[in-house]
mmCIF file of C-alpha atoms in Angstrom:
data_model
loop_
_atom_site.group_PDB
_atom_site.id
_atom_site.type_symbol
_atom_site.label_atom_id
_atom_site.label_comp_id
_atom_site.label_asym_id
_atom_site.label_seq_id
_atom_site.Cartn_x
_atom_site.Cartn_y
_atom_site.Cartn_z
ATOM 1 C CA MET A 2 10.651 8.208 8.753
ATOM 2 C CA LYS A 3 8.472 9.585 6.640
ATOM 3 C CA VAL A 4 5.975 6.864 4.556
ATOM 4 C CA VAL A 5 3.847 8.083 1.413
ATOM 5 C CA ILE A 6 1.650 6.360 0.463
ATOM 6 C CA LEU A 7 0.139 6.462 -3.854
ATOM 7 C CA ALA A 8 -3.753 6.648 -3.355
ATOM 8 C CA GLY A 9 -4.877 8.865 -6.464
ATOM 9 C CA GLY A 10 -5.568 6.297 -8.913
ATOM 10 C CA LEU A 11 -8.732 6.256 -11.178
ATOM 11 C CA GLY A 12 -8.719 1.797 -10.048
ATOM 12 C CA THR A 13 -10.281 0.535 -13.028
ATOM 13 C CA ARG A 14 -10.382 -3.048 -13.292
ATOM 14 C CA LEU A 15 -11.986 -2.921 -9.365
ATOM 15 C CA ALA A 16 -15.184 -0.864 -11.481
ATOM 16 C CA GLU A 17 -17.027 -2.715 -8.736
ATOM 17 C CA GLU A 18 -16.487 -0.508 -6.266
ATOM 18 C CA THR A 19 -14.717 3.097 -7.595
ATOM 19 C CA GLU A 20 -17.050 3.546 -9.367
ATOM 20 C CA VAL A 21 -18.348 5.814 -5.517
ATOM 21 C CA LYS A 22 -14.770 5.711 -4.444
ATOM 22 C CA PRO A 23 -11.133 4.969 -4.609
ATOM 23 C CA LYS A 24 -9.939 1.395 -4.520
ATOM 24 C CA PRO A 25 -7.548 2.740 -1.466
ATOM 25 C CA MET A 26 -11.103 2.901 0.054
ATOM 26 C CA VAL A 27 -12.308 -0.532 -0.355
ATOM 27 C CA GLU A 28 -13.173 -2.162 2.223
ATOM 28 C CA ILE A 29 -11.589 -5.762 4.606
ATOM 29 C CA GLY A 30 -13.312 -7.256 7.296
ATOM 30 C CA GLY A 31 -14.655 -3.392 7.619
ATOM 31 C CA HIS A 32 -11.633 -1.020 7.610
ATOM 32 C CA PRO A 33 -10.298 0.155 4.392
ATOM 33 C CA ILE A 34 -7.476 -1.530 2.625
ATOM 34 C CA LEU A 35 -5.117 1.723 3.091
ATOM 35 C CA TRP A 36 -5.971 1.576 7.362
ATOM 36 C CA HIS A 37 -4.705 -2.021 7.356
ATOM 37 C CA ILE A 38 -1.497 -0.636 5.497
ATOM 38 C CA MET A 39 -1.251 2.290 7.562
ATOM 39 C CA LYS A 40 -1.750 -0.059 10.388
ATOM 40 C CA HIS A 41 1.224 -2.676 8.911
ATOM 41 C CA TYR A 42 3.704 0.279 8.947
ATOM 42 C CA ALA A 43 3.086 2.504 12.424
ATOM 43 C CA HIS A 44 3.116 -1.598 13.835
ATOM 44 C CA PHE A 45 7.276 -0.949 13.082
ATOM 45 C CA GLY A 46 7.469 2.180 14.083
ATOM 46 C CA PHE A 47 6.720 4.344 11.084
ATOM 47 C CA LYS A 48 3.640 6.549 12.074
ATOM 48 C CA GLU A 49 4.034 9.770 8.716
ATOM 49 C CA PHE A 50 1.548 9.665 6.091
ATOM 50 C CA PHE A 51 2.272 10.988 3.409
ATOM 51 C CA ILE A 52 -1.657 10.366 1.897
ATOM 52 C CA ALA A 53 -0.890 11.525 -2.040
ATOM 53 C CA LEU A 54 -4.419 12.063 -3.619
ATOM 54 C CA GLY A 55 -6.491 12.247 -6.740
ATOM 55 C CA TYR A 56 -8.835 10.870 -7.845
ATOM 56 C CA LYS A 57 -11.870 10.844 -5.034
ATOM 57 C CA GLY A 58 -9.502 12.630 -2.647
ATOM 58 C CA GLU A 59 -12.151 14.516 -0.260
ATOM 59 C CA VAL A 60 -13.298 10.333 0.421
ATOM 60 C CA ILE A 61 -10.220 10.355 1.639
ATOM 61 C CA LYS A 62 -10.187 13.131 3.554
ATOM 62 C CA ARG A 63 -13.463 12.815 4.623
ATOM 63 C CA TYR A 64 -13.121 9.461 6.058
ATOM 64 C CA PHE A 65 -10.111 10.876 8.456
ATOM 65 C CA LEU A 66 -11.251 13.979 9.766
ATOM 66 C CA ASP A 67 -14.765 11.017 10.940
ATOM 67 C CA TYR A 68 -12.083 8.896 12.040
ATOM 68 C CA GLN A 69 -10.086 11.572 14.677
ATOM 69 C CA ASN A 70 -13.772 12.904 14.953
ATOM 70 C CA LEU A 71 -15.587 9.826 15.776
ATOM 71 C CA ASN A 72 -13.385 6.993 17.660
ATOM 72 C CA GLY A 73 -14.401 7.652 21.564
ATOM 73 C CA SER A 74 -17.528 8.528 22.995
ATOM 74 C CA ILE A 75 -19.319 11.922 22.397
ATOM 75 C CA THR A 76 -21.083 14.073 24.842
ATOM 76 C CA ILE A 77 -23.325 16.567 22.482
ATOM 77 C CA ASP A 78 -24.929 19.573 24.584
ATOM 78 C CA PHE A 79 -27.759 20.870 22.212
ATOM 79 C CA ALA A 80 -28.550 23.363 24.956
ATOM 80 C CA ALA A 81 -25.241 25.031 25.404
ATOM 81 C CA GLY A 82 -24.022 23.238 21.018
ATOM 82 C CA SER A 83 -20.946 21.897 22.665
ATOM 83 C CA VAL A 84 -19.577 18.410 21.242
ATOM 84 C CA ASP A 85 -17.077 17.060 23.337
ATOM 85 C CA VAL A 86 -15.323 13.628 23.230
ATOM 86 C CA LEU A 87 -14.770 11.434 25.950
ATOM 87 C CA GLU A 88 -12.348 8.013 26.151
ATOM 88 C CA ARG A 89 -10.610 8.927 22.938
ATOM 89 C CA GLU A 90 -9.165 5.324 21.121
ATOM 90 C CA CYS A 91 -7.691 6.867 17.844
ATOM 91 C CA GLU A 92 -3.910 5.678 16.094
ATOM 92 C CA ASP A 93 -0.923 8.098 17.548
ATOM 93 C CA TRP A 94 -0.679 8.947 13.315
ATOM 94 C CA VAL A 95 0.377 12.324 11.827
ATOM 95 C CA VAL A 96 -1.490 12.134 8.770
ATOM 96 C CA HIS A 97 -0.829 14.279 5.642
ATOM 97 C CA LEU A 98 -3.270 14.544 2.945
ATOM 98 C CA LYS A 99 -2.277 15.852 -0.395
ATOM 99 C CA ASN A 100 -3.783 17.101 -3.141
ATOM 100 C CA THR A 101 -1.219 15.456 -5.410
ATOM 101 C CA GLY A 102 -3.142 16.288 -8.870
ATOM 102 C CA LEU A 103 -5.868 13.006 -11.124
ATOM 103 C CA PRO A 104 -4.215 12.604 -14.154
ATOM 104 C CA THR A 105 -0.564 12.580 -11.731
ATOM 105 C CA TYR A 106 1.476 9.071 -12.737
ATOM 106 C CA THR A 107 2.754 7.747 -9.725
ATOM 107 C CA GLY A 108 6.477 9.090 -10.562
ATOM 108 C CA GLY A 109 4.811 12.430 -10.543
ATOM 109 C CA ARG A 110 2.741 12.203 -6.891
ATOM 110 C CA VAL A 111 5.712 11.732 -5.441
ATOM 111 C CA ALA A 112 7.927 14.706 -7.123
ATOM 112 C CA ARG A 113 4.614 16.276 -6.401
ATOM 113 C CA LEU A 114 5.425 16.187 -2.295
ATOM 114 C CA ARG A 115 10.332 16.966 -2.986
ATOM 115 C CA PRO A 116 9.387 19.622 -0.534
ATOM 116 C CA TRP A 117 8.472 17.580 2.403
ATOM 117 C CA LEU A 118 11.060 14.539 1.624
ATOM 118 C CA GLU A 119 13.643 16.374 0.229
ATOM 119 C CA ASP A 120 15.946 16.225 3.563
ATOM 120 C CA SER A 121 16.273 12.366 4.247
ATOM 121 C CA THR A 122 15.532 8.860 3.375
ATOM 122 C CA PHE A 123 11.574 7.859 3.059
ATOM 123 C CA MET A 124 9.406 5.288 2.061
ATOM 124 C CA VAL A 125 7.189 4.264 -0.915
ATOM 125 C CA THR A 126 4.027 2.520 -1.231
ATOM 126 C CA TYR A 127 0.827 1.361 -3.736
ATOM 127 C CA GLY A 128 -2.302 2.202 -1.884
ATOM 128 C CA ASP A 129 -3.649 -1.207 -2.662
ATOM 129 C CA GLY A 130 -1.267 -4.145 -1.079
ATOM 130 C CA VAL A 131 -0.833 -5.958 2.160
ATOM 131 C CA ALA A 132 1.919 -8.235 3.188
ATOM 132 C CA ASN A 133 3.568 -9.658 6.203
ATOM 133 C CA ILE A 134 6.654 -7.552 5.346
ATOM 134 C CA ASP A 135 8.929 -6.955 8.057
ATOM 135 C CA LEU A 136 9.461 -2.886 7.661
ATOM 136 C CA GLN A 137 12.728 -2.831 9.564
ATOM 137 C CA ALA A 138 14.934 -5.247 7.854
ATOM 138 C CA LEU A 139 13.093 -4.233 4.628
ATOM 139 C CA LEU A 140 15.243 -0.608 6.477
ATOM 140 C CA ALA A 141 18.325 -2.574 7.335
ATOM 141 C CA PHE A 142 19.321 -4.042 3.616
ATOM 142 C CA HIS A 143 18.804 -0.563 2.220
ATOM 143 C CA ARG A 144 21.018 1.342 4.135
ATOM 144 C CA ALA A 145 23.319 -1.367 3.962
ATOM 145 C CA HIS A 146 23.208 -1.672 0.273
ATOM 146 C CA GLY A 147 24.257 1.817 0.466
ATOM 147 C CA ARG A 148 21.887 2.074 -3.116
ATOM 148 C CA ILE A 149 18.973 5.035 -3.810
ATOM 149 C CA ALA A 150 16.282 2.543 -4.027
ATOM 150 C CA THR A 151 15.126 -0.169 -2.832
ATOM 151 C CA VAL A 152 12.016 -1.857 -4.034
ATOM 152 C CA THR A 153 10.716 -4.990 -2.681
ATOM 153 C CA ALA A 154 10.277 -8.085 -4.726
ATOM 154 C CA VAL A 155 7.078 -10.342 -4.166
ATOM 155 C CA ARG A 156 5.766 -14.096 -6.132
ATOM 156 C CA PRO A 157 3.137 -13.340 -7.201
ATOM 157 C CA PRO A 158 0.068 -15.904 -6.033
ATOM 158 C CA ALA A 159 -0.687 -17.919 -9.033
ATOM 159 C CA ARG A 160 -4.180 -17.058 -10.218
ATOM 160 C CA PHE A 161 -4.853 -20.594 -12.122
ATOM 161 C CA GLY A 162 -4.438 -24.454 -11.936
ATOM 162 C CA GLY A 163 -2.504 -26.013 -13.905
ATOM 163 C CA VAL A 164 -2.588 -29.285 -16.230
ATOM 164 C CA ILE A 165 0.413 -32.302 -16.854
ATOM 165 C CA PHE A 166 -0.179 -34.214 -18.690
ATOM 166 C CA ASP A 167 1.945 -37.257 -20.850
ATOM 167 C CA GLU A 168 3.639 -37.108 -24.169
ATOM 168 C CA GLN A 169 1.008 -38.283 -25.669
ATOM 169 C CA GLY A 170 -2.042 -35.397 -24.204
ATOM 170 C CA ARG A 171 -3.278 -37.318 -21.702
ATOM 171 C CA VAL A 172 -4.550 -35.091 -18.660
ATOM 172 C CA THR A 173 -3.292 -37.077 -15.899
ATOM 173 C CA ALA A 174 -3.313 -34.597 -13.305
ATOM 174 C CA PHE A 175 -4.668 -30.573 -12.131
ATOM 175 C CA SER A 176 -2.567 -29.015 -9.792
ATOM 176 C CA GLU A 177 -4.584 -27.130 -7.715
ATOM 177 C CA LYS A 178 -3.516 -22.970 -7.811
ATOM 178 C CA SER A 179 -0.092 -22.780 -5.329
ATOM 179 C CA GLN A 180 0.501 -19.683 -3.523
ATOM 180 C CA ILE A 181 2.841 -18.613 -5.527
ATOM 181 C CA GLY A 182 3.015 -17.707 -8.395
ATOM 182 C CA GLU A 183 6.559 -17.993 -11.075
ATOM 183 C CA GLY A 184 9.470 -15.637 -10.532
ATOM 184 C CA TRP A 185 9.516 -11.856 -8.905
ATOM 185 C CA ILE A 186 8.111 -8.336 -9.611
ATOM 186 C CA ASN A 187 7.856 -5.342 -8.034
ATOM 187 C CA GLY A 188 5.752 -5.828 -4.826
ATOM 188 C CA GLY A 189 5.487 -1.744 -3.595
ATOM 189 C CA PHE A 190 7.669 -1.350 -0.157
ATOM 190 C CA LEU A 191 10.108 1.149 -2.171
ATOM 191 C CA VAL A 192 12.817 2.199 0.335
ATOM 192 C CA PHE A 193 13.923 5.845 -1.487
ATOM 193 C CA GLU A 194 17.003 8.804 -0.840
ATOM 194 C CA PRO A 195 16.779 12.058 -2.188
ATOM 195 C CA ALA A 196 17.791 11.499 -4.610
ATOM 196 C CA ILE A 197 15.560 9.672 -6.037
ATOM 197 C CA PHE A 198 14.116 13.269 -7.464
ATOM 198 C CA ASP A 199 16.592 13.096 -9.702
ATOM 199 C CA TYR A 200 14.559 11.198 -11.604
ATOM 200 C CA LEU A 201 11.193 12.125 -11.416
ATOM 201 C CA GLU A 202 10.762 14.674 -13.428
ATOM 202 C CA ASN A 203 7.045 16.010 -14.511
ATOM 203 C CA ASP A 204 4.352 14.844 -13.738
ATOM 204 C CA GLU A 205 3.929 12.607 -16.474
ATOM 205 C CA SER A 206 7.468 10.800 -14.453
ATOM 206 C CA SER A 207 6.113 7.125 -14.106
ATOM 207 C CA LEU A 208 7.603 5.291 -11.091
ATOM 208 C CA GLU A 209 8.029 2.383 -12.942
ATOM 209 C CA ALA A 210 9.315 2.325 -16.310
ATOM 210 C CA ASP A 211 11.578 5.527 -16.053
ATOM 211 C CA ALA A 212 12.381 6.515 -12.933
ATOM 212 C CA LEU A 213 13.191 2.560 -11.158
ATOM 213 C CA GLU A 214 14.219 1.185 -14.933
ATOM 214 C CA ARG A 215 17.058 4.491 -14.992
ATOM 215 C CA LEU A 216 18.335 3.729 -11.440
ATOM 216 C CA ALA A 217 18.749 -0.312 -12.845
ATOM 217 C CA ALA A 218 20.406 0.989 -15.198
ATOM 218 C CA ASP A 219 23.025 3.219 -12.957
ATOM 219 C CA ASN A 220 23.140 0.764 -10.891
ATOM 220 C CA GLN A 221 21.709 2.673 -7.798
ATOM 221 C CA LEU A 222 18.539 -0.309 -7.442
ATOM 222 C CA ALA A 223 19.208 -3.245 -4.665
ATOM 223 C CA ALA A 224 15.508 -5.591 -4.787
ATOM 224 C CA TYR A 225 14.654 -7.119 -0.779
ATOM 225 C CA GLN A 226 13.466 -10.575 -1.368
ATOM 226 C CA HIS A 227 10.065 -10.831 0.591
ATOM 227 C CA GLY A 228 9.496 -14.518 -0.229
ATOM 228 C CA ASP A 229 5.837 -14.770 1.871
ATOM 229 C CA PHE A 230 3.105 -12.962 1.615
ATOM 230 C CA TRP A 231 1.803 -10.768 -0.974
ATOM 231 C CA HIS A 232 -1.658 -9.683 -2.159
ATOM 232 C CA CYS A 233 -2.891 -6.811 -4.022
ATOM 233 C CA MET A 234 -6.122 -5.834 -4.155
ATOM 234 C CA ASP A 235 -6.514 -5.342 -7.928
ATOM 235 C CA THR A 236 -9.221 -7.290 -8.742
ATOM 236 C CA LEU A 237 -12.597 -8.242 -7.390
ATOM 237 C CA ARG A 238 -11.690 -11.196 -7.335
ATOM 238 C CA ASP A 239 -8.161 -10.145 -4.797
ATOM 239 C CA LYS A 240 -10.406 -8.274 -2.348
ATOM 240 C CA ILE A 241 -13.136 -11.996 -2.154
ATOM 241 C CA LEU A 242 -9.990 -13.500 -1.184
ATOM 242 C CA LEU A 243 -9.294 -11.097 1.062
ATOM 243 C CA GLU A 244 -12.051 -10.745 2.866
ATOM 244 C CA THR A 245 -12.675 -14.853 3.335
ATOM 245 C CA LEU A 246 -9.114 -13.708 5.347
ATOM 246 C CA TRP A 247 -10.029 -11.579 6.922
ATOM 247 C CA ARG A 248 -13.444 -13.203 8.393
ATOM 248 C CA GLU A 249 -11.875 -16.676 9.156
ATOM 249 C CA GLN A 250 -8.770 -14.758 10.841
ATOM 250 C CA HIS A 251 -5.977 -15.730 8.732
ATOM 251 C CA ALA A 252 -4.979 -12.939 7.041
ATOM 252 C CA PRO A 253 -1.011 -12.977 7.161
ATOM 253 C CA TRP A 254 -0.641 -9.058 7.293
ATOM 254 C CA ARG A 255 -2.308 -8.952 9.933
ATOM 255 C CA ILE A 256 0.847 -8.834 12.499
ATOM 256 C CA TRP A 257 -0.353 -5.384 14.348
ATOM 257 C CA GLU A 258 -2.310 -6.678 17.910
#
């Protein structure tokens, strides 16, 4: 099972970090959020990744080159000019780093990967969201419903507390921010059949506005409901929250050992 991670956007609402790096490389607990997402997929046995690069893609390439080469102990023989990596401890992942263009839309990035994906079911997610989704259950749901695509529907965290008042306009209480907001939204963690490429025309294709909406109209889109933890790192405030959860060892998405 191949996993596509969309990692090419500009991340303008997190400009404090993304002026020098792409959003998927913004760190939580000393690791890029991209690493957290990949650890999640690998925990469920999905270990072949296609990273769709765009904005500052060279930063992601450099990270993986260093990650593979610098894990473990190193012996440098200056006289012989040799470098030996010893006691290597690294992930058993296969990572394809694919340039998909700077201005390309989300659907266009997936479309550019068609030669490597059109032979079987594959997964897609965004490079800025973490969750504790059971990915094997998601895949089983997708297969059971027999649609071209399955989207994971999540309840977004509420960003503000509430004000409770009576009919006379007198405030009676303040409610704290709830963990889960109202309604359901697209949380990423998608599963696609190769027929998805019939809905992706070019670089300007939006995965959301074009493909998913057309799939829904054709009765080819299923929704896997995940009512537990999900959070998107969209702003500096989101990063601080996720960093705090990790530091205090209360990160719900850390389901791997």
